[in-house]
Coordinates of C-alpha atoms and ligand atoms in Angstrom, one line a residue:
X1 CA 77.7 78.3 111.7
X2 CA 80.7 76.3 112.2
X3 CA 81.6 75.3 115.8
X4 CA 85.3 76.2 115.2
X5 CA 84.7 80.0 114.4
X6 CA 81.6 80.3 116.5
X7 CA 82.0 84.2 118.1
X8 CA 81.3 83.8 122.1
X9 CA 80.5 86.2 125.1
X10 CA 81.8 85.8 128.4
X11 CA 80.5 88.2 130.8
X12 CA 82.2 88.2 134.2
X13 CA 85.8 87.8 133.9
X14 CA 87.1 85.7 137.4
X15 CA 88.6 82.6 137.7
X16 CA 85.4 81.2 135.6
X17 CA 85.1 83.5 133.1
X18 CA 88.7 84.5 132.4
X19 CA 89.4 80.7 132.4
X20 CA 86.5 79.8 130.0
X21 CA 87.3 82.9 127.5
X22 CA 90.8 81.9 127.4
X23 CA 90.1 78.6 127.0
X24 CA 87.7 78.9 124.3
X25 CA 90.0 81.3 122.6
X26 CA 92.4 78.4 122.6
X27 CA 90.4 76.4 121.0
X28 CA 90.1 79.1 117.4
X29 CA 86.7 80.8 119.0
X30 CA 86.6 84.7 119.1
X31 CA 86.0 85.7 122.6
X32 CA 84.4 88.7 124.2
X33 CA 84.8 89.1 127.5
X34 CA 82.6 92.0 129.1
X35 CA 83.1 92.9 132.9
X36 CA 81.8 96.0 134.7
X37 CA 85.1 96.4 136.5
X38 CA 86.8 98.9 134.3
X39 CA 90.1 98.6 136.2
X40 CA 89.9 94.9 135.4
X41 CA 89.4 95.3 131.6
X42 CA 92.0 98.0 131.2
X43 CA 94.2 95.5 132.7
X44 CA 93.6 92.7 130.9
X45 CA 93.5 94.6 127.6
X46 CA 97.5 95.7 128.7
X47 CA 98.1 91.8 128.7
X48 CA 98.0 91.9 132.6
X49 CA 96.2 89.0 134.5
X50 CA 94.2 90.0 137.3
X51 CA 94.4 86.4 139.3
X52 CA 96.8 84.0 140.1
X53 CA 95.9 80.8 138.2
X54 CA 98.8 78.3 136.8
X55 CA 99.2 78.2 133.2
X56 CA 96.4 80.9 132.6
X57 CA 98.3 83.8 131.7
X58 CA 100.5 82.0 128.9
X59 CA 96.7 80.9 127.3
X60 CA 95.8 84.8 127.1
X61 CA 99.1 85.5 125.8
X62 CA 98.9 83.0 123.4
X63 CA 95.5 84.0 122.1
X64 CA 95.3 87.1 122.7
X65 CA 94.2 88.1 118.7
X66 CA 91.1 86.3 119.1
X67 CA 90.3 87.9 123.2
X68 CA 88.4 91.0 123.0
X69 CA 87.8 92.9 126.6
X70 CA 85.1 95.3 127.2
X71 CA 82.6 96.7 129.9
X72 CA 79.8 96.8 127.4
X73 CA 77.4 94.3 126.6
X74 CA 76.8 95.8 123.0
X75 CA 79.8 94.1 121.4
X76 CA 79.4 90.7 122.7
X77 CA 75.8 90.7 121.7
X78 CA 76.7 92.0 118.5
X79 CA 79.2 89.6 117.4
X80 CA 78.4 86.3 119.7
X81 CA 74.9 84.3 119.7
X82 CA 76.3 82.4 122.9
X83 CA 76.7 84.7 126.2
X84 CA 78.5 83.0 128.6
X85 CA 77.4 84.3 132.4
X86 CA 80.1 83.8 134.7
X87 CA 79.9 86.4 137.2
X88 CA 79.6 85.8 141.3
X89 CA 76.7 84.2 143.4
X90 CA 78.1 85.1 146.7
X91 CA 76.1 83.7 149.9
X92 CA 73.5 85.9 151.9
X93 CA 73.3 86.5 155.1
X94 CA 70.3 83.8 154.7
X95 CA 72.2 81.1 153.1
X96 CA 70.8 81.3 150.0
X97 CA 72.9 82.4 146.9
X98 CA 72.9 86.1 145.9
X99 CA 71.6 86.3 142.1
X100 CA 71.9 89.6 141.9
X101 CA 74.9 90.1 139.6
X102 CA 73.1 87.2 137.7
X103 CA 69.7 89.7 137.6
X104 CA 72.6 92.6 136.8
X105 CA 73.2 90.8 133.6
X106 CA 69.5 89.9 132.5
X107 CA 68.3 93.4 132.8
X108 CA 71.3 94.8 131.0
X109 CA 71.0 92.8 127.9
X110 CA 69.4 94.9 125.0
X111 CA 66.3 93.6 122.9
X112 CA 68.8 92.0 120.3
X113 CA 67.5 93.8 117.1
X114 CA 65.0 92.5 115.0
X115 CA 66.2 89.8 112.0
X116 CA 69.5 88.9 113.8
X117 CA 70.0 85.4 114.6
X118 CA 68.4 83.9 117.7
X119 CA 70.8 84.4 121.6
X120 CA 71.1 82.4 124.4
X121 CA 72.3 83.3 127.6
X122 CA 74.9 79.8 129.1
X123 CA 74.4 80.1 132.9
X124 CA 78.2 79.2 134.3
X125 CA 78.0 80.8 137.3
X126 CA 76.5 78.4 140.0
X127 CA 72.8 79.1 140.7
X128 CA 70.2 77.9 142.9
X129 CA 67.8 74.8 141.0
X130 CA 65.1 76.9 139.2
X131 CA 66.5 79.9 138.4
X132 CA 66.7 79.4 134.7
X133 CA 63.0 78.4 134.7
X134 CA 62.7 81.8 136.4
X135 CA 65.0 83.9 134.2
X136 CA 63.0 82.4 130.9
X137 CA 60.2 84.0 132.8
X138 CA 61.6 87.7 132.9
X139 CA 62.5 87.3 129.1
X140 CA 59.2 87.0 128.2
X141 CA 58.3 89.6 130.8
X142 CA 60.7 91.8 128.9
X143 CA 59.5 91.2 125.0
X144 CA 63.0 89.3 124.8
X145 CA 61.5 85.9 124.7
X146 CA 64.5 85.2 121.4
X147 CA 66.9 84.7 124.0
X148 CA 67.1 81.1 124.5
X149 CA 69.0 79.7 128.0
X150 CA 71.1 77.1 128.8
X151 CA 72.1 75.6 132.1
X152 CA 76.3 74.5 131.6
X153 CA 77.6 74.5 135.2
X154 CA 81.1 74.7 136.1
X155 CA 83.4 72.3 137.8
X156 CA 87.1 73.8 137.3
X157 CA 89.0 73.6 140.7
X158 CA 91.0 76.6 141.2
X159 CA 94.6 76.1 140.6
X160 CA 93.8 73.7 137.9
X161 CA 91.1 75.6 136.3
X162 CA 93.3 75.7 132.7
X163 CA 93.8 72.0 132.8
X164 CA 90.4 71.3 133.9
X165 CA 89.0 73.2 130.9
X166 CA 91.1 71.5 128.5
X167 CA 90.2 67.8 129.9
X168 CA 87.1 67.9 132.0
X169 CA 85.6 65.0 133.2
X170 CA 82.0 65.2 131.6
X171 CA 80.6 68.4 130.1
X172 CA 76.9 68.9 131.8
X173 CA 74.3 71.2 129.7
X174 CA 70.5 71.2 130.1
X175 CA 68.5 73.2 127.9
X176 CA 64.8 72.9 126.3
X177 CA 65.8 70.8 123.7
X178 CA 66.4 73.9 121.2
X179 CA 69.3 74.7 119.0
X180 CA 71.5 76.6 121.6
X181 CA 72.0 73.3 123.3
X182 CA 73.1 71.5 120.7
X183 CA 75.4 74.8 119.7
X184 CA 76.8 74.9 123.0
X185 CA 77.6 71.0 122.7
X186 CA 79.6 71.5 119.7
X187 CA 81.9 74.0 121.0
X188 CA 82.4 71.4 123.3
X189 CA 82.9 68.3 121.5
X190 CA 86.6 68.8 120.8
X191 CA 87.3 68.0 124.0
X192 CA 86.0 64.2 124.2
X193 CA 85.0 64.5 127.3
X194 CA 81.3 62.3 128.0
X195 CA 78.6 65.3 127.3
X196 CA 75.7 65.0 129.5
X197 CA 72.2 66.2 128.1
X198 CA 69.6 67.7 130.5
X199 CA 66.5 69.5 131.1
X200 CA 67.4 72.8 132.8
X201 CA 66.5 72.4 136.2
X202 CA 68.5 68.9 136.5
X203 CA 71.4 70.2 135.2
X204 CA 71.7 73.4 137.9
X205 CA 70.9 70.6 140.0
X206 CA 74.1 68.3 139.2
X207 CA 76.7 71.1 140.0
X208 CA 74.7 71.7 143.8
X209 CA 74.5 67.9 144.3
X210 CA 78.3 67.1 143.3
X211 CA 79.5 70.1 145.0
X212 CA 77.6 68.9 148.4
X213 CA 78.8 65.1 147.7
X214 CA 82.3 66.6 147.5
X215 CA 82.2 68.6 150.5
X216 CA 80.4 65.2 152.5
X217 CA 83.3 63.3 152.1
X218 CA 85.8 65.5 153.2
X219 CA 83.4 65.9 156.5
X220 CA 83.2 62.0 156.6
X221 CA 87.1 61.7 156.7
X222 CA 87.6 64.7 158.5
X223 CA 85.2 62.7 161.1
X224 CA 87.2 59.4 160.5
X225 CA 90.4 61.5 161.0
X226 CA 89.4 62.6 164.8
X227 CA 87.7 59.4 165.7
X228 CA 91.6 57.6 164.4
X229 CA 93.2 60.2 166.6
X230 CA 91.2 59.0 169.9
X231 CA 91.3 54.8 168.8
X232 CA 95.1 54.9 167.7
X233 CA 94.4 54.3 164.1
X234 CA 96.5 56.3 161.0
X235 CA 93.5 58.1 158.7
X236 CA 95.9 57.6 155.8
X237 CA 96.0 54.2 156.0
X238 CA 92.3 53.7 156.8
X239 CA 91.6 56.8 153.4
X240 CA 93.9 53.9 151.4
X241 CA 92.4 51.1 152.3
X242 CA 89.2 52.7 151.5
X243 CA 89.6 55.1 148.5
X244 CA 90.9 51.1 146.8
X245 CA 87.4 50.3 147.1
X246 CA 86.3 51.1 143.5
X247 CA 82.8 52.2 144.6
X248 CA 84.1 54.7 147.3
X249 CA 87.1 55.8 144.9
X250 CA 90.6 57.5 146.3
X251 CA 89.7 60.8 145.5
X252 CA 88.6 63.8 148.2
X253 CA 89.6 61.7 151.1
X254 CA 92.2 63.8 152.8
X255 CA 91.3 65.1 156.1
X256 CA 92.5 68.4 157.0
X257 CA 91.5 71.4 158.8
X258 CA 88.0 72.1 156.7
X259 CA 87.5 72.7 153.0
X260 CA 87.1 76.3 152.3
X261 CA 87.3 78.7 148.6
X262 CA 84.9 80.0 146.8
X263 CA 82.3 76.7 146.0
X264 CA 82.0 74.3 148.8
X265 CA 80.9 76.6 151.6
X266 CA 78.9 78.9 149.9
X267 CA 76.7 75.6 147.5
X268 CA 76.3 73.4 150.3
X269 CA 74.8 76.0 152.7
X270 CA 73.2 77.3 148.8
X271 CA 71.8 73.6 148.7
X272 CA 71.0 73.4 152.4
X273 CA 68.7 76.6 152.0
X274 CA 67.0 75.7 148.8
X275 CA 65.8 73.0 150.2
X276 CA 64.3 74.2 153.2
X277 CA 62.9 77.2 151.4
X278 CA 61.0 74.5 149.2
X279 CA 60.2 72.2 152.8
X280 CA 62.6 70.0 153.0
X281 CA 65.1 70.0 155.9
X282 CA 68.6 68.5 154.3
X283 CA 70.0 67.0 157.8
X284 CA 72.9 65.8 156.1
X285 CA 74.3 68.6 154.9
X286 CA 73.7 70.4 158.3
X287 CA 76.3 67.8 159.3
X288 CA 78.7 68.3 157.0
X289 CA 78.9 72.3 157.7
X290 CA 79.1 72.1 161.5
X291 CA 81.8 69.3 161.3
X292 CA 83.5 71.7 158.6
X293 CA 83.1 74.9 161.3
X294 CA 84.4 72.4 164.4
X295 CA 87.5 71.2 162.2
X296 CA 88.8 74.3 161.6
X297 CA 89.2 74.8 165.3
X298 CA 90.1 71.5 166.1
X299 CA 93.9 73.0 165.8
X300 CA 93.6 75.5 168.7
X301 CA 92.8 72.3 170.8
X302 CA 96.0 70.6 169.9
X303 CA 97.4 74.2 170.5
X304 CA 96.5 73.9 174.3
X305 CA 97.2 70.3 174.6
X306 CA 100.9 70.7 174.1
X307 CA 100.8 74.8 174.8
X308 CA 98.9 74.9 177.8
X309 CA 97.7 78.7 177.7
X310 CA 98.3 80.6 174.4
X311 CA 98.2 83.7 176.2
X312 CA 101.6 85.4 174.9
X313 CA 102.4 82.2 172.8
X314 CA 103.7 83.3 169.6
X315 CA 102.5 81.0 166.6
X316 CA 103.2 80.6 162.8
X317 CA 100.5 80.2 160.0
X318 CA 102.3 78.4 157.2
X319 CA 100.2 79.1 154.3
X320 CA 96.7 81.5 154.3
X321 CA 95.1 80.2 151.0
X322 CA 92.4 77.9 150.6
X323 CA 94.6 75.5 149.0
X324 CA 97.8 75.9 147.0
X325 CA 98.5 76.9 143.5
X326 CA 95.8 80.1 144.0
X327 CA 95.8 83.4 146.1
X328 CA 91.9 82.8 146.6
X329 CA 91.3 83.6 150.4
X330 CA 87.6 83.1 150.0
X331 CA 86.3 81.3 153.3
X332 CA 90.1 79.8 154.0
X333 CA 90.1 78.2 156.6
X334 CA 93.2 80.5 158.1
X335 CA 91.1 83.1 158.6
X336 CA 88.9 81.5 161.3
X337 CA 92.2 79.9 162.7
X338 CA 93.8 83.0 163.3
X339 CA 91.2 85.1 164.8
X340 CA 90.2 82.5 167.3
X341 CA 94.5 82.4 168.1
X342 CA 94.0 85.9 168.6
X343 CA 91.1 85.5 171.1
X344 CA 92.7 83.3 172.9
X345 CA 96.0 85.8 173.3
X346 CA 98.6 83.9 171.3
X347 CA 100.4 86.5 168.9
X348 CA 100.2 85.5 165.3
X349 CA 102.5 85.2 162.5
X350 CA 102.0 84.3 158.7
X351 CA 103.4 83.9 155.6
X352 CA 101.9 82.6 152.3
X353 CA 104.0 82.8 149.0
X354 CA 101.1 84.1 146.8
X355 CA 98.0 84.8 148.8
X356 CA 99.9 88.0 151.1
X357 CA 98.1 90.7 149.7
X358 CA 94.3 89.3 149.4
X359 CA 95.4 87.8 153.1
X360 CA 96.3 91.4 154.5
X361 CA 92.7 92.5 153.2
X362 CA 90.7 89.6 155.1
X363 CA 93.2 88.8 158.3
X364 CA 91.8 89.9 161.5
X365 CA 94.0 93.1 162.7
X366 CA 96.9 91.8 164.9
X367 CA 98.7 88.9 162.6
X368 CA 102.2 90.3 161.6
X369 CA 103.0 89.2 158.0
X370 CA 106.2 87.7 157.4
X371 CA 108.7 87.2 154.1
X372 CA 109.4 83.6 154.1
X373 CA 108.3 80.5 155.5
X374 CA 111.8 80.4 157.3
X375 CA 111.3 84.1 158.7
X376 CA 107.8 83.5 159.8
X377 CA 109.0 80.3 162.0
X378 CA 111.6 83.0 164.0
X379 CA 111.3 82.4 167.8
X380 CA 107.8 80.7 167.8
X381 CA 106.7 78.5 170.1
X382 CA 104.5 76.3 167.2
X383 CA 104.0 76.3 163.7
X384 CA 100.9 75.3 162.1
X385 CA 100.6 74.0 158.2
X386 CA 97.4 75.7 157.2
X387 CA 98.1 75.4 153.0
X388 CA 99.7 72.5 151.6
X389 CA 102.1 74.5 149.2
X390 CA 105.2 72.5 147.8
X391 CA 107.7 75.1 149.7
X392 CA 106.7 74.2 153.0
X393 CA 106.6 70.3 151.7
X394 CA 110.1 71.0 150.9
X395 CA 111.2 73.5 153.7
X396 CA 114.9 72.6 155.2
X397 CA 113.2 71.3 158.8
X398 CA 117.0 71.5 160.7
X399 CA 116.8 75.3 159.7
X400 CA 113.3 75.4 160.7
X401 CA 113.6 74.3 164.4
X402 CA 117.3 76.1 164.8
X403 CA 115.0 79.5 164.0
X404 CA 111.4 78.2 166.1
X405 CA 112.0 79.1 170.3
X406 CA 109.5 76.1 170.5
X407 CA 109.2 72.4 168.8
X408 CA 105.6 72.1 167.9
X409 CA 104.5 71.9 164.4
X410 CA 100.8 70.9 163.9
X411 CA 100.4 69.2 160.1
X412 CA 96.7 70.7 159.1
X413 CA 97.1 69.2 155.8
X414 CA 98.6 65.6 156.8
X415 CA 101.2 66.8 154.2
X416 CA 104.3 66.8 155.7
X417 CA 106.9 64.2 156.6
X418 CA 106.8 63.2 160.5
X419 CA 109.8 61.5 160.6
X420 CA 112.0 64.2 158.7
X421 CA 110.5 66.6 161.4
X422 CA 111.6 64.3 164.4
X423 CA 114.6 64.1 163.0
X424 CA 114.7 67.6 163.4
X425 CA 114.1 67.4 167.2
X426 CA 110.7 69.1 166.2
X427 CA 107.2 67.3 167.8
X428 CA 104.4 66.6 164.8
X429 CA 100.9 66.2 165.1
X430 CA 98.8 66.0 162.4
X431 CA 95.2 64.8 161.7
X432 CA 94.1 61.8 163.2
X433 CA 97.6 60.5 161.7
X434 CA 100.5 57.9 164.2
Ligands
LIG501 C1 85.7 72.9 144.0 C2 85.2 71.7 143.1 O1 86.3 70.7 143.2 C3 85.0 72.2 141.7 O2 84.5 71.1 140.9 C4 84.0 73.3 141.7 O3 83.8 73.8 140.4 C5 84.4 74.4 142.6 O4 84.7 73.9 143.9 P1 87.9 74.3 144.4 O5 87.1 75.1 145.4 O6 88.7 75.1 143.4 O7 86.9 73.4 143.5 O8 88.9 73.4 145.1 P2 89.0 71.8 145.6 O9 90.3 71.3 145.1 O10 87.8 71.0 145.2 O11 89.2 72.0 147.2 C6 88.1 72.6 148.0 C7 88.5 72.6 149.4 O12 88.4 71.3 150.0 C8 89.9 73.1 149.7 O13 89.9 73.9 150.9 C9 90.7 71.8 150.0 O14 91.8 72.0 150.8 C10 89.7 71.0 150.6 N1 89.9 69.5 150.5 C11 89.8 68.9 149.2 C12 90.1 68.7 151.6 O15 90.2 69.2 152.7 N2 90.3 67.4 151.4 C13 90.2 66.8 150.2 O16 90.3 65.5 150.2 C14 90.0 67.6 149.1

């Protein structure tokens, strides 16, 4: 069959299926896209799109002769040899990765019937190392040993996902050196990008390991950031003179207030887990999530430094997203802020230009919501930048301190200007930063 008009199944339609069905659309494919929320397909069959994801919605439009949306499997199976599995692996209360939307899926798919051409289910969704090997096993359990598998994890950042599809950096796909790898390669080639061949157990194993090396250097310059703040050092001229060294790149050096969303937390405590459960204690990344916990609260310290007691202190959340461009909430780092401001009596404002409604679901009971990042900032004594978006980057700081009863803004991102904000007659601290 030819790569350009090879039929595909996506099954789980969030930000890694929708993305890879409308990206794969774009590229000439005819695209099934099965999810058991019926809400969710109704919508998306109206042209609606469920999440907010740059750029996405203009690819479904685009394509939308060649997206098909269902809540059966039937279809997909029927039309596509490739089924795409991009539904959620949530953590346990144990660490480890919930599989059991990935089980859902395996137990739902029908005996294909006899003479059609060979299936083979492409793991997307993120899974613990050994779980294909395990899934093979249940096929042939089940008398549906045809169905070959592939391991092709994901690496899309949210909020970039489209672009990430079009140009990723390198394609990863492990497989038993059958035909659906090499089938799932060529609906990749157009792309260019550098395609990495696997066996299936390295290949669930790259996504885990980058995903933790990710997340350990944000927890190394997060730890650079605070030790800067106590020596008199600036972190962003140390991350510069650092990120310049080719073997240590530029890239995922900013220090902040923790990484959060739907990957980082949730694989490296998925990572952290598998290893133990297999004997091997990972100390590093035990590190990495206990500096990623302690960072998020390092704010409420600068809080009292300047604040003294919050008791009664009213303080503004600029931003509630994991990080800008989505209205993902998943493990954001505003929700731990805010409920330990609450603890400690301060009263709590927010505002976020896209993430308000998933916010209102998640905040702890107490934060008052308000319109706009000027609103939010009325009679507070501090403001802190939880969400880099490029409205509070460009917010009117002279307006902002006439409407704050206080001066304090805290910089959680290292994002905004110090000097425009002194100007003001405002007093910025940010992250291990002069
Ligand atoms: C991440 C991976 O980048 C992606 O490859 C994988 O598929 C899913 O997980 P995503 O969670 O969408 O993507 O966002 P990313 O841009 O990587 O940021 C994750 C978190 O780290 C955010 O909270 C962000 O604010 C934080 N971060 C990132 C930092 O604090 N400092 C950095 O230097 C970079």
């Amino acid at each position: 069959m030819s790569p350009e008009r090879e039929p595909i199944g996506v099954i789980g339609t969030g930000y890694v299926g929708l993305v890879t069905a409308a990206g794969f659309a774009e590229l000439g494919h005819e695209v099934h896209g099965v999810d058991i929320d019926a809400d969710k397909v109704a919508r998306l069959r109206r042209g609606e799109v469920p999440i907010y994801e740059p750029g996405l919605g203009e690819v479904l439009a685009s394509n939308r002769e060649r997206l098909n949306f269902t809540t059966e499997l039937g279809p997909a199976l029927e039309r596509a040899r490739l089924l795409f599995v991009a539904v959620g692996t949530p953590p346990t209360y144990s660490g480890d990765a919930d599989l059991s939307a990935v089980h859902a899926v395996v137990e739902a798919l029908p005996q294909p019937s006899a003479g059609s051409d060979g299936h083979a289910l492409v793991m997307k969704s993120t899974v613990p190392c050994g779980t294909g090997t395990a899934i093979m096993r249940r096929f042939a359990e089940q008398g549906k040993g045809s169905f070959a598998y592939v391991s092709c994890p994901e690496f899309l950042k949210e909020g970039a996902a489209v672009e990430d599809f079009r140009h990723p950096n390198r394609v990863v796909i492990g497989d038993e050196a059958g035909w659906a790898g090499d089938a799932v390669a060529a609906l990749y080639e157009p792309l260019g990008a550098p395609i990495v061949r696997t066996d299936i157990a390295s290949a669930e194993m790259v996504k885990l390991a980058s995903n933790a090396f990710l997340s350990t250097k944000i927890s190394f310059i997060n730890e650079i950031a605070n030790v800067c703040e106590a020596l008199g050092a600036d972190v962003g001229e140390v991350a510069r003179g650092m990120g310049l060294d080719e073997r240590i790149g530029p890239h995922f050096l900013r220090p902040g207030i923790g990484f959060g969303g739907s990957c980082f937390p949730k694989d490296v405590t998925a990572l952290k887990q598998l290893a133990g459960n297999s004997g091997y204690h990972f100390q590093l990344l035990t590190a990495v999530i206990e500096v990623n916990e302690l960072q998020k609260r390092r704010v409420v310290g600068k809080l009292h430094r300047h604040l003294g007691s919050l008791v009664g202190r009213r303080v503004a959340l600029l931003g509630l997203a994991f990080k800008p461009n989505t209205d993902d909430m998943r493990e954001a780092s505003s929700l731990v802020l805010a409920a330990r401001l609450l603890a400690e009596g301060a009263l709590v404002r927010a505002y976020d230009p896209v993430a308000e409604e998933q916010a209102r679901a998640l905040m702890p009971a107490g934060v008052e919501f308000a319109d706009s990042a000027l609103d939010v900032l009325d009679g507070v004594d501090a403001a802190v930048l939880v969400t880099e978006w490029p409205e509070f980057l460009a917010l009117d700081w002279d307006a902002a301190a006439e409407r704050m009863s206080g001066t304090l803004v805290v910089d959680g991102r290292n994002a905004l200007d110090p000097e425009a904000l002194r100007r003001a007659g405002l007093s910025y601290e940010g992250i291990g930063r002069r």
